[in-house]
Amino acid sequence: MSEPVVSEADVLSARDVPLGGPRSMTVRRTLPQRARTLIGAWCFADHYGPDDVAETGGMDVAPHPHTGLQTVSWLFSGEIEHRDSLGSHALVRPGELNLMTGGHGISHTEVSTPRTTVLHGVQLWVALPDEHRHAARDFQHHAPSPVHLDGARARVFLGTLAGETSPVRTFTPLLGAELVLDPHATVTFAVDADFEHGLLVDQGRVRMAGTLLDRAELG
């Protein structure tokens, strides 16, 4: 998610937000905020963990509705059980995408499973364009194969990157991928110059477009 031809990237710092109430787990939210409400159609970015579930209690989000958007669930560790009013019952596992379309209205729950010991992942939201804001509710699951590159590994869960295209349907052209870089590696990706892009750092530090990003920062 970064501007394709720039010398510097804007840096968005995260703020801590209790997910589902003050007794629930805390997430680090980088989008939206006053400085930036959208990156393309991406309108929401929560990053959480790694959390020791024995101490935090894990994720236990009660039934709640969504309209006019899609939710993108992606884990690095742990497991979450998803149920929704469409009748979907699925698990969110590391390296596997769950994408739910709220459209004209859907309700869902998210609960970490008893076998989860460490919970770590992101949840992203995509704003639906006006002409599809009331689309039919939907649920899609996809497990992308890793793409091995010189100095990096990618899993492309939405859109196209590094010659890999996700089959998951979206209402706006999007790019979503997990990138794992080798220490001190330098990697260049060809991206669509018409897109806005952003990079959320999960761990370590990354230099992007001349800007150094720390963990939990979005550039």
PDB file of C-alpha atoms in Angstrom:
ATOM      1  CA  MET A   1       0.000   0.000   0.000  1.00  0.00           C
ATOM      2  CA  SER A   2       2.879   3.204  -1.079  1.00  0.00           C
ATOM      3  CA  GLU A   3       2.861   6.034  -3.530  1.00  0.00           C
ATOM      4  CA  PRO A   4       4.626   4.471  -6.528  1.00  0.00           C
ATOM      5  CA  VAL A   5       6.982   7.312  -7.488  1.00  0.00           C
ATOM      6  CA  VAL A   6       7.917   9.447  -4.483  1.00  0.00           C
ATOM      7  CA  SER A   7      11.070  10.358  -2.607  1.00  0.00           C
ATOM      8  CA  GLU A   8       9.335  10.187   0.756  1.00  0.00           C
ATOM      9  CA  ALA A   9       6.291   8.496   2.225  1.00  0.00           C
ATOM     10  CA  ASP A  10       3.800   9.973   4.685  1.00  0.00           C
ATOM     11  CA  VAL A  11       4.039   8.135   8.009  1.00  0.00           C
ATOM     12  CA  LEU A  12       0.931   7.313  10.063  1.00  0.00           C
ATOM     13  CA  SER A  13       1.476   6.262  13.683  1.00  0.00           C
ATOM     14  CA  ALA A  14      -0.876   3.853  15.433  1.00  0.00           C
ATOM     15  CA  ARG A  15      -3.153   4.560  18.373  1.00  0.00           C
ATOM     16  CA  ASP A  16      -4.331   1.910  20.844  1.00  0.00           C
ATOM     17  CA  VAL A  17      -8.033   1.051  20.639  1.00  0.00           C
ATOM     18  CA  PRO A  18      -9.950  -1.535  22.751  1.00  0.00           C
ATOM     19  CA  LEU A  19     -11.645  -3.974  20.367  1.00  0.00           C
ATOM     20  CA  GLY A  20     -15.205  -4.763  21.454  1.00  0.00           C
ATOM     21  CA  GLY A  21     -15.077  -2.780  24.687  1.00  0.00           C
ATOM     22  CA  PRO A  22     -12.684  -1.956  27.538  1.00  0.00           C
ATOM     23  CA  ARG A  23     -12.383  -5.610  28.668  1.00  0.00           C
ATOM     24  CA  SER A  24     -11.437  -6.848  25.212  1.00  0.00           C
ATOM     25  CA  MET A  25      -8.100  -7.035  23.431  1.00  0.00           C
ATOM     26  CA  THR A  26      -6.288  -3.877  22.358  1.00  0.00           C
ATOM     27  CA  VAL A  27      -5.457  -3.227  18.707  1.00  0.00           C
ATOM     28  CA  ARG A  28      -3.163  -0.663  17.079  1.00  0.00           C
ATOM     29  CA  ARG A  29      -5.179   1.438  14.608  1.00  0.00           C
ATOM     30  CA  THR A  30      -3.408   3.372  11.856  1.00  0.00           C
ATOM     31  CA  LEU A  31      -6.357   4.033   9.558  1.00  0.00           C
ATOM     32  CA  PRO A  32      -8.506   6.117   9.601  1.00  0.00           C
ATOM     33  CA  GLN A  33      -7.121   9.231  11.245  1.00  0.00           C
ATOM     34  CA  ARG A  34      -7.261  12.980  10.642  1.00  0.00           C
ATOM     35  CA  ALA A  35      -4.175  13.021   8.455  1.00  0.00           C
ATOM     36  CA  ARG A  36      -5.523  10.268   6.195  1.00  0.00           C
ATOM     37  CA  THR A  37      -8.929   8.600   6.057  1.00  0.00           C
ATOM     38  CA  LEU A  38      -8.370   6.388   2.998  1.00  0.00           C
ATOM     39  CA  ILE A  39      -5.606   4.718   1.016  1.00  0.00           C
ATOM     40  CA  GLY A  40      -7.399   3.939  -2.213  1.00  0.00           C
ATOM     41  CA  ALA A  41     -10.495   2.030  -1.080  1.00  0.00           C
ATOM     42  CA  TRP A  42      -8.805   0.843   2.151  1.00  0.00           C
ATOM     43  CA  CYS A  43     -10.575   2.687   4.969  1.00  0.00           C
ATOM     44  CA  PHE A  44      -9.539   0.868   8.152  1.00  0.00           C
ATOM     45  CA  ALA A  45      -6.423  -0.894   9.441  1.00  0.00           C
ATOM     46  CA  ASP A  46      -6.120  -2.661  12.814  1.00  0.00           C
ATOM     47  CA  HIS A  47      -2.939  -4.490  13.805  1.00  0.00           C
ATOM     48  CA  TYR A  48      -2.780  -6.681  16.918  1.00  0.00           C
ATOM     49  CA  GLY A  49      -0.391  -8.984  18.748  1.00  0.00           C
ATOM     50  CA  PRO A  50       1.541 -11.018  19.185  1.00  0.00           C
ATOM     51  CA  ASP A  51      -0.618 -11.428  22.312  1.00  0.00           C
ATOM     52  CA  ASP A  52      -0.346 -14.229  24.862  1.00  0.00           C
ATOM     53  CA  VAL A  53      -3.972 -15.378  25.001  1.00  0.00           C
ATOM     54  CA  ALA A  54      -3.493 -16.807  28.505  1.00  0.00           C
ATOM     55  CA  GLU A  55      -2.899 -13.228  29.686  1.00  0.00           C
ATOM     56  CA  THR A  56      -5.129 -11.177  27.382  1.00  0.00           C
ATOM     57  CA  GLY A  57      -8.062 -13.562  26.935  1.00  0.00           C
ATOM     58  CA  GLY A  58      -7.756 -13.412  23.147  1.00  0.00           C
ATOM     59  CA  MET A  59     -10.454 -12.169  20.788  1.00  0.00           C
ATOM     60  CA  ASP A  60     -14.132 -12.357  21.709  1.00  0.00           C
ATOM     61  CA  VAL A  61     -16.117  -9.945  19.550  1.00  0.00           C
ATOM     62  CA  ALA A  62     -19.877 -10.184  20.048  1.00  0.00           C
ATOM     63  CA  PRO A  63     -22.341 -10.086  17.099  1.00  0.00           C
ATOM     64  CA  HIS A  64     -22.204  -6.721  15.358  1.00  0.00           C
ATOM     65  CA  PRO A  65     -23.352  -5.388  11.944  1.00  0.00           C
ATOM     66  CA  HIS A  66     -21.495  -4.051   8.909  1.00  0.00           C
ATOM     67  CA  THR A  67     -22.882  -2.237   5.869  1.00  0.00           C
ATOM     68  CA  GLY A  68     -21.282  -0.717   2.782  1.00  0.00           C
ATOM     69  CA  LEU A  69     -17.884  -2.343   3.169  1.00  0.00           C
ATOM     70  CA  GLN A  70     -15.787  -5.507   3.019  1.00  0.00           C
ATOM     71  CA  THR A  71     -13.742  -6.873   5.931  1.00  0.00           C
ATOM     72  CA  VAL A  72     -10.363  -8.494   5.277  1.00  0.00           C
ATOM     73  CA  SER A  73      -9.075 -10.826   8.029  1.00  0.00           C
ATOM     74  CA  TRP A  74      -5.444 -11.980   7.914  1.00  0.00           C
ATOM     75  CA  LEU A  75      -3.484 -13.757  10.649  1.00  0.00           C
ATOM     76  CA  PHE A  76       0.214 -14.299  11.353  1.00  0.00           C
ATOM     77  CA  SER A  77      -0.423 -16.676  14.270  1.00  0.00           C
ATOM     78  CA  GLY A  78      -3.405 -18.120  16.129  1.00  0.00           C
ATOM     79  CA  GLU A  79      -6.870 -19.040  14.895  1.00  0.00           C
ATOM     80  CA  ILE A  80     -10.213 -17.184  14.878  1.00  0.00           C
ATOM     81  CA  GLU A  81     -13.690 -18.642  14.425  1.00  0.00           C
ATOM     82  CA  HIS A  82     -15.969 -16.568  12.178  1.00  0.00           C
ATOM     83  CA  ARG A  83     -19.775 -16.835  12.033  1.00  0.00           C
ATOM     84  CA  ASP A  84     -22.131 -14.506  10.181  1.00  0.00           C
ATOM     85  CA  SER A  85     -25.810 -13.974   9.412  1.00  0.00           C
ATOM     86  CA  LEU A  86     -25.302 -15.320   5.895  1.00  0.00           C
ATOM     87  CA  GLY A  87     -24.707 -18.707   7.529  1.00  0.00           C
ATOM     88  CA  SER A  88     -20.940 -18.740   6.984  1.00  0.00           C
ATOM     89  CA  HIS A  89     -18.907 -20.634   9.563  1.00  0.00           C
ATOM     90  CA  ALA A  90     -15.180 -20.516   8.917  1.00  0.00           C
ATOM     91  CA  LEU A  91     -11.799 -20.378  10.601  1.00  0.00           C
ATOM     92  CA  VAL A  92      -9.268 -17.615  10.036  1.00  0.00           C
ATOM     93  CA  ARG A  93      -5.798 -19.188   9.980  1.00  0.00           C
ATOM     94  CA  PRO A  94      -2.317 -17.800   9.253  1.00  0.00           C
ATOM     95  CA  GLY A  95      -1.725 -17.317   5.549  1.00  0.00           C
ATOM     96  CA  GLU A  96      -5.421 -17.644   4.672  1.00  0.00           C
ATOM     97  CA  LEU A  97      -7.780 -14.823   3.719  1.00  0.00           C
ATOM     98  CA  ASN A  98     -11.358 -14.414   4.906  1.00  0.00           C
ATOM     99  CA  LEU A  99     -13.185 -11.617   3.085  1.00  0.00           C
ATOM    100  CA  MET A 100     -16.731 -10.710   4.123  1.00  0.00           C
ATOM    101  CA  THR A 101     -18.926  -8.339   2.111  1.00  0.00           C
ATOM    102  CA  GLY A 102     -21.349  -6.380   4.259  1.00  0.00           C
ATOM    103  CA  GLY A 103     -23.139  -4.709   1.352  1.00  0.00           C
ATOM    104  CA  HIS A 104     -26.720  -3.932   2.382  1.00  0.00           C
ATOM    105  CA  GLY A 105     -26.119  -5.508   5.804  1.00  0.00           C
ATOM    106  CA  ILE A 106     -24.520  -8.446   7.598  1.00  0.00           C
ATOM    107  CA  SER A 107     -23.799  -9.368  11.214  1.00  0.00           C
ATOM    108  CA  HIS A 108     -20.869 -11.480  12.415  1.00  0.00           C
ATOM    109  CA  THR A 109     -18.851 -12.663  15.402  1.00  0.00           C
ATOM    110  CA  GLU A 110     -15.126 -13.326  15.781  1.00  0.00           C
ATOM    111  CA  VAL A 111     -13.743 -15.487  18.598  1.00  0.00           C
ATOM    112  CA  SER A 112     -10.236 -16.899  18.982  1.00  0.00           C
ATOM    113  CA  THR A 113     -10.308 -20.699  19.300  1.00  0.00           C
ATOM    114  CA  PRO A 114      -9.361 -22.583  22.506  1.00  0.00           C
ATOM    115  CA  ARG A 115      -6.218 -23.968  20.845  1.00  0.00           C
ATOM    116  CA  THR A 116      -4.885 -20.463  20.148  1.00  0.00           C
ATOM    117  CA  THR A 117      -1.950 -19.573  22.398  1.00  0.00           C
ATOM    118  CA  VAL A 118      -0.564 -16.497  20.573  1.00  0.00           C
ATOM    119  CA  LEU A 119      -2.868 -14.218  18.556  1.00  0.00           C
ATOM    120  CA  HIS A 120      -1.290 -11.960  15.947  1.00  0.00           C
ATOM    121  CA  GLY A 121      -2.792 -10.439  12.819  1.00  0.00           C
ATOM    122  CA  VAL A 122      -4.544  -7.594  11.051  1.00  0.00           C
ATOM    123  CA  GLN A 123      -8.087  -6.686  10.118  1.00  0.00           C
ATOM    124  CA  LEU A 124      -8.590  -4.317   7.205  1.00  0.00           C
ATOM    125  CA  TRP A 125     -11.750  -2.742   5.823  1.00  0.00           C
ATOM    126  CA  VAL A 126     -12.508  -1.817   2.221  1.00  0.00           C
ATOM    127  CA  ALA A 127     -15.107   0.869   1.451  1.00  0.00           C
ATOM    128  CA  LEU A 128     -17.540  -0.170  -1.269  1.00  0.00           C
ATOM    129  CA  PRO A 129     -18.099   2.325  -4.128  1.00  0.00           C
ATOM    130  CA  ASP A 130     -21.482   4.046  -4.169  1.00  0.00           C
ATOM    131  CA  GLU A 131     -22.845   1.899  -6.988  1.00  0.00           C
ATOM    132  CA  HIS A 132     -22.115  -1.272  -4.993  1.00  0.00           C
ATOM    133  CA  ARG A 133     -22.764   0.021  -1.486  1.00  0.00           C
ATOM    134  CA  HIS A 134     -25.909  -2.109  -1.190  1.00  0.00           C
ATOM    135  CA  ALA A 135     -24.500  -5.206  -2.885  1.00  0.00           C
ATOM    136  CA  ALA A 136     -25.534  -8.657  -1.730  1.00  0.00           C
ATOM    137  CA  ARG A 137     -23.720  -9.880   1.375  1.00  0.00           C
ATOM    138  CA  ASP A 138     -21.041 -12.467   0.674  1.00  0.00           C
ATOM    139  CA  PHE A 139     -18.177 -14.440   2.189  1.00  0.00           C
ATOM    140  CA  GLN A 140     -14.991 -15.628   0.441  1.00  0.00           C
ATOM    141  CA  HIS A 141     -12.032 -17.695   1.626  1.00  0.00           C
ATOM    142  CA  HIS A 142      -8.672 -17.994  -0.115  1.00  0.00           C
ATOM    143  CA  ALA A 143      -5.294 -19.535   0.798  1.00  0.00           C
ATOM    144  CA  PRO A 144      -2.693 -17.904  -1.501  1.00  0.00           C
ATOM    145  CA  SER A 145       0.477 -19.804  -2.325  1.00  0.00           C
ATOM    146  CA  PRO A 146       3.732 -18.053  -1.385  1.00  0.00           C
ATOM    147  CA  VAL A 147       5.719 -16.353  -4.150  1.00  0.00           C
ATOM    148  CA  HIS A 148       9.456 -16.700  -3.532  1.00  0.00           C
ATOM    149  CA  LEU A 149      11.598 -13.769  -4.628  1.00  0.00           C
ATOM    150  CA  ASP A 150      15.216 -12.773  -4.196  1.00  0.00           C
ATOM    151  CA  GLY A 151      15.282 -11.574  -0.582  1.00  0.00           C
ATOM    152  CA  ALA A 152      11.550 -11.829   0.072  1.00  0.00           C
ATOM    153  CA  ARG A 153       8.434 -13.981   0.156  1.00  0.00           C
ATOM    154  CA  ALA A 154       4.974 -12.702  -0.769  1.00  0.00           C
ATOM    155  CA  ARG A 155       1.423 -13.939  -0.335  1.00  0.00           C
ATOM    156  CA  VAL A 156      -0.961 -11.993  -2.574  1.00  0.00           C
ATOM    157  CA  PHE A 157      -4.461 -12.158  -1.128  1.00  0.00           C
ATOM    158  CA  LEU A 158      -6.056  -9.375  -3.233  1.00  0.00           C
ATOM    159  CA  GLY A 159      -5.120  -8.028  -6.649  1.00  0.00           C
ATOM    160  CA  THR A 160      -1.864  -8.684  -8.499  1.00  0.00           C
ATOM    161  CA  LEU A 161       1.772  -8.480  -7.415  1.00  0.00           C
ATOM    162  CA  ALA A 162       5.005 -10.228  -8.452  1.00  0.00           C
ATOM    163  CA  GLY A 163       3.205 -12.118 -11.213  1.00  0.00           C
ATOM    164  CA  GLU A 164       0.601 -13.581  -8.833  1.00  0.00           C
ATOM    165  CA  THR A 165      -3.114 -12.699  -9.064  1.00  0.00           C
ATOM    166  CA  SER A 166      -5.685 -13.445  -6.366  1.00  0.00           C
ATOM    167  CA  PRO A 167      -9.036 -14.892  -7.533  1.00  0.00           C
ATOM    168  CA  VAL A 168     -10.917 -13.106  -4.735  1.00  0.00           C
ATOM    169  CA  ARG A 169     -13.593 -10.707  -6.010  1.00  0.00           C
ATOM    170  CA  THR A 170     -13.570  -7.039  -5.017  1.00  0.00           C
ATOM    171  CA  PHE A 171     -15.646  -4.079  -6.199  1.00  0.00           C
ATOM    172  CA  THR A 172     -12.633  -1.758  -6.601  1.00  0.00           C
ATOM    173  CA  PRO A 173      -9.209  -2.638  -8.062  1.00  0.00           C
ATOM    174  CA  LEU A 174      -7.069  -3.352  -4.980  1.00  0.00           C
ATOM    175  CA  LEU A 175      -3.732  -4.751  -3.904  1.00  0.00           C
ATOM    176  CA  GLY A 176      -3.306  -6.667  -0.648  1.00  0.00           C
ATOM    177  CA  ALA A 177      -0.256  -8.804   0.161  1.00  0.00           C
ATOM    178  CA  GLU A 178       1.876 -10.031   3.035  1.00  0.00           C
ATOM    179  CA  LEU A 179       5.588  -9.417   2.407  1.00  0.00           C
ATOM    180  CA  VAL A 180       8.276 -11.167   4.449  1.00  0.00           C
ATOM    181  CA  LEU A 181      11.748  -9.704   3.849  1.00  0.00           C
ATOM    182  CA  ASP A 182      15.082 -11.303   4.615  1.00  0.00           C
ATOM    183  CA  PRO A 183      17.271  -9.230   6.990  1.00  0.00           C
ATOM    184  CA  HIS A 184      18.956  -6.323   5.134  1.00  0.00           C
ATOM    185  CA  ALA A 185      17.297  -7.331   1.846  1.00  0.00           C
ATOM    186  CA  THR A 186      16.351  -4.747  -0.792  1.00  0.00           C
ATOM    187  CA  VAL A 187      13.339  -5.612  -2.938  1.00  0.00           C
ATOM    188  CA  THR A 188      11.700  -3.644  -5.761  1.00  0.00           C
ATOM    189  CA  PHE A 189       8.114  -4.324  -6.823  1.00  0.00           C
ATOM    190  CA  ALA A 190       6.399  -3.146  -9.988  1.00  0.00           C
ATOM    191  CA  VAL A 191       3.064  -1.638  -8.901  1.00  0.00           C
ATOM    192  CA  ASP A 192       0.197   0.140 -10.630  1.00  0.00           C
ATOM    193  CA  ALA A 193       1.058   3.850 -10.786  1.00  0.00           C
ATOM    194  CA  ASP A 194      -2.655   4.723 -10.710  1.00  0.00           C
ATOM    195  CA  PHE A 195      -3.033   3.193  -7.229  1.00  0.00           C
ATOM    196  CA  GLU A 196      -2.421   4.722  -3.829  1.00  0.00           C
ATOM    197  CA  HIS A 197      -0.287   2.286  -1.851  1.00  0.00           C
ATOM    198  CA  GLY A 198       0.636   1.853   1.805  1.00  0.00           C
ATOM    199  CA  LEU A 199       2.966  -0.376   3.793  1.00  0.00           C
ATOM    200  CA  LEU A 200       2.102  -1.463   7.357  1.00  0.00           C
ATOM    201  CA  VAL A 201       5.144  -2.724   9.268  1.00  0.00           C
ATOM    202  CA  ASP A 202       4.412  -5.764  11.434  1.00  0.00           C
ATOM    203  CA  GLN A 203       7.873  -6.234  12.936  1.00  0.00           C
ATOM    204  CA  GLY A 204      11.349  -4.805  12.574  1.00  0.00           C
ATOM    205  CA  ARG A 205      12.101  -1.651  10.564  1.00  0.00           C
ATOM    206  CA  VAL A 206      11.684  -1.110   6.827  1.00  0.00           C
ATOM    207  CA  ARG A 207      12.901   1.681   4.560  1.00  0.00           C
ATOM    208  CA  MET A 208      10.340   2.470   1.866  1.00  0.00           C
ATOM    209  CA  ALA A 209      10.632   5.223  -0.746  1.00  0.00           C
ATOM    210  CA  GLY A 210      13.422   6.823   1.281  1.00  0.00           C
ATOM    211  CA  THR A 211      11.444   6.799   4.539  1.00  0.00           C
ATOM    212  CA  LEU A 212      12.280   4.605   7.541  1.00  0.00           C
ATOM    213  CA  LEU A 213       9.212   2.941   9.056  1.00  0.00           C
ATOM    214  CA  ASP A 214       9.136   1.392  12.539  1.00  0.00           C
ATOM    215  CA  ARG A 215       6.928  -1.421  13.753  1.00  0.00           C
ATOM    216  CA  ALA A 216       3.186  -0.600  13.677  1.00  0.00           C
ATOM    217  CA  GLU A 217       3.701   2.436  11.449  1.00  0.00           C
ATOM    218  CA  LEU A 218       1.888   2.811   8.134  1.00  0.00           C
ATOM    219  CA  GLY A 219       3.699   4.552   5.303  1.00  0.00           C
TER     220      GLY A 219
END
